[in-house]
Short mmCIF file of the C-alpha atoms (twelve columns), coordinates in Angstrom:
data_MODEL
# 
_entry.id   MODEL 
# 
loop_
_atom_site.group_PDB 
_atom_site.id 
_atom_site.type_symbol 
_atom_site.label_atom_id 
_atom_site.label_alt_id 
_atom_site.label_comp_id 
_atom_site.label_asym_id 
_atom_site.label_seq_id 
_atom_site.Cartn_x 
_atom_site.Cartn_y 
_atom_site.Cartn_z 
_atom_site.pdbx_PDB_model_num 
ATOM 1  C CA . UNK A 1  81.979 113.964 81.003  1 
ATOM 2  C CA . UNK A 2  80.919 110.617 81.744  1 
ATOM 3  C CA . UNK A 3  77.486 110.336 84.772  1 
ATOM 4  C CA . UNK A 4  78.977 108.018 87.219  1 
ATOM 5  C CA . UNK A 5  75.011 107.645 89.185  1 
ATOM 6  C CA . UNK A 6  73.844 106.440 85.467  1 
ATOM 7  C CA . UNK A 7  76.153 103.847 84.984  1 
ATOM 8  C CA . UNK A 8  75.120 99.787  86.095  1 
ATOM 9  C CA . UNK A 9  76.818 98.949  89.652  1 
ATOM 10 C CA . UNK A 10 76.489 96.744  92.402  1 
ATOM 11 C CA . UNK A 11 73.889 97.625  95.131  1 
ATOM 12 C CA . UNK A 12 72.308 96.212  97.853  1 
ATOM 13 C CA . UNK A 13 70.351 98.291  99.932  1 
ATOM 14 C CA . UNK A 14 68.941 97.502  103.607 1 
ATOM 15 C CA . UNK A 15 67.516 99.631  106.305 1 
ATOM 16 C CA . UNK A 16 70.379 100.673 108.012 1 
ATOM 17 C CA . UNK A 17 73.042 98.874  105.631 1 
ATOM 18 C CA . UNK A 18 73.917 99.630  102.321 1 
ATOM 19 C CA . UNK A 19 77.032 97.909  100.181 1 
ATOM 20 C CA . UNK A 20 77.375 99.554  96.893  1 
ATOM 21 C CA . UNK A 21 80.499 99.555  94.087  1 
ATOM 22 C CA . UNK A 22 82.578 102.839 94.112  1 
ATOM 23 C CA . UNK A 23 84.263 103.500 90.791  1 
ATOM 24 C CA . UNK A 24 87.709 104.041 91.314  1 
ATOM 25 C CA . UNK A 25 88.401 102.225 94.946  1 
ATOM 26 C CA . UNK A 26 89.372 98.543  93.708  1 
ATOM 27 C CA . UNK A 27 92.917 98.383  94.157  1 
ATOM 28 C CA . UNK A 28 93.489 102.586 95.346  1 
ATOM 29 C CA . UNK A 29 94.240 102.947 99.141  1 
ATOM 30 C CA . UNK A 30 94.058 106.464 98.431  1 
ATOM 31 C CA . UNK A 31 90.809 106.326 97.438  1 
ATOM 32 C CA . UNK A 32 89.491 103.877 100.540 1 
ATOM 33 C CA . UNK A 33 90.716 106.965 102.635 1 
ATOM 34 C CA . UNK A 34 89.087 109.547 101.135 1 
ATOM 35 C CA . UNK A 35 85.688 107.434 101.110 1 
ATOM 36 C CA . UNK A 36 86.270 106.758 104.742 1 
ATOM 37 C CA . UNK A 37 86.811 110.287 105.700 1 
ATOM 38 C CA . UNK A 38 84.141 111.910 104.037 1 
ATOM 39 C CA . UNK A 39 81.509 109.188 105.280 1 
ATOM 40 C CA . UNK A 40 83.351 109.268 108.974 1 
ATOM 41 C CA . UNK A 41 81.885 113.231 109.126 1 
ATOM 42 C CA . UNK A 42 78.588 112.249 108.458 1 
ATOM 43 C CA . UNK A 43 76.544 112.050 111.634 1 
ATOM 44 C CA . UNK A 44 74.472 108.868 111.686 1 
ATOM 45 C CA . UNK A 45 77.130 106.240 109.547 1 
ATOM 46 C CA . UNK A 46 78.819 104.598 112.534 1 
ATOM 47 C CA . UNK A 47 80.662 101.928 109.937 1 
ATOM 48 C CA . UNK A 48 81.971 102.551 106.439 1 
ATOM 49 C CA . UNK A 49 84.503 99.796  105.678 1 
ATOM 50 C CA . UNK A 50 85.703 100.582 101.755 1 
ATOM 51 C CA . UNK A 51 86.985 97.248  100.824 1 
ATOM 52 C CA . UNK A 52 89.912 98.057  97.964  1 
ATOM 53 C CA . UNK A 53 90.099 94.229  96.503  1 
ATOM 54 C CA . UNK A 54 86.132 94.246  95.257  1 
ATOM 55 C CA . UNK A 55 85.861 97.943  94.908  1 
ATOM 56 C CA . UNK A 56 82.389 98.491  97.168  1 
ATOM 57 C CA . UNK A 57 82.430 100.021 100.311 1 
ATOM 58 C CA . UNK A 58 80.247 98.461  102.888 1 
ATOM 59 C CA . UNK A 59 77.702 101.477 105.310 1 
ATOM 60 C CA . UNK A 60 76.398 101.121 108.190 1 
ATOM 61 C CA . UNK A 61 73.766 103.847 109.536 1 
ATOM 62 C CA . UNK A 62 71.235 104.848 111.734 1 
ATOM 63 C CA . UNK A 63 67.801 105.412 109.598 1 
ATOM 64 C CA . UNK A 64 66.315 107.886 111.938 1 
ATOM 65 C CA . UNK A 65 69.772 109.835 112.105 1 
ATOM 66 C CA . UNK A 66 70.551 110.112 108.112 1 
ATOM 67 C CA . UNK A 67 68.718 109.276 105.255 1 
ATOM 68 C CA . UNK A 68 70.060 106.909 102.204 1 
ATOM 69 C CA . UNK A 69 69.338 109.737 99.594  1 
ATOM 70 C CA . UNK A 70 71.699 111.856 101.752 1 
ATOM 71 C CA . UNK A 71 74.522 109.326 101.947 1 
ATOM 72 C CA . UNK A 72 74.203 108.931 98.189  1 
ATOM 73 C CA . UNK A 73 74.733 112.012 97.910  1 
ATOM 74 C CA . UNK A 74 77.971 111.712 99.721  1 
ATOM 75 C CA . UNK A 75 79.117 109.061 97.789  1 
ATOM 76 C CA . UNK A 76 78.274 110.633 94.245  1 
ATOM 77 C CA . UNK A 77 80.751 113.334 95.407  1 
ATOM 78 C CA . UNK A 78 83.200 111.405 96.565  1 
ATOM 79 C CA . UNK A 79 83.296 109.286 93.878  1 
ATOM 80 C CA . UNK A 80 83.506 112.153 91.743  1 
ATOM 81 C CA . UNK A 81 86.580 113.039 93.329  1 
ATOM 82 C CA . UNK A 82 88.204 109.762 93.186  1 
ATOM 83 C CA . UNK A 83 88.043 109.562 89.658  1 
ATOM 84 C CA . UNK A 84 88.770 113.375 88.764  1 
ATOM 85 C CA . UNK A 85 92.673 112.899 90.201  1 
ATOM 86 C CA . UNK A 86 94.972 111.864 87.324  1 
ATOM 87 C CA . UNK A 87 96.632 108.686 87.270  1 
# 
């Protein structure tokens, strides 16, 4: 099994705004639902736009309400999940 984290990708991190490549989400509305629901129940991201035509998914957060290694963590999972489901 392939470790998505290792692999190169796009990322651009800023205090309170991070826009990073999710393997999997260019061209699935599928997957820009599941990444929007699973960041939509953490407390803290008040914007998570997934963007389906350049694969990355654009956060916006509050740094004193959730910390970037936890919404990482968030997105390793739900990345994993996008790219477990057959196609």
């Amino acid at each position: 099994m392939v470790l998505l984290r290792n692999k190169n990708r796009f990322l651009h991190v800023l205090p309170g705004r991070i826009r990073m490549e999710i393997y999997g989400l260019q061209g699935s509305k599928a997957a820009a639902e599941l990444l929007s629901k699973s960041l939509s129940a953490c407390s803290g991201i008040y914007r998570a736009e997934p963007c389906t035509v350049t694969g990355r998914v654009l956060l916006l957060y509050d740094v004193k309400l959730v910390s970037e290694q936890h919404i990482f963590h968030i997105l390793r999972e739900t990345e994993d999940r996008i790219c477990s489901v057959p196609i």
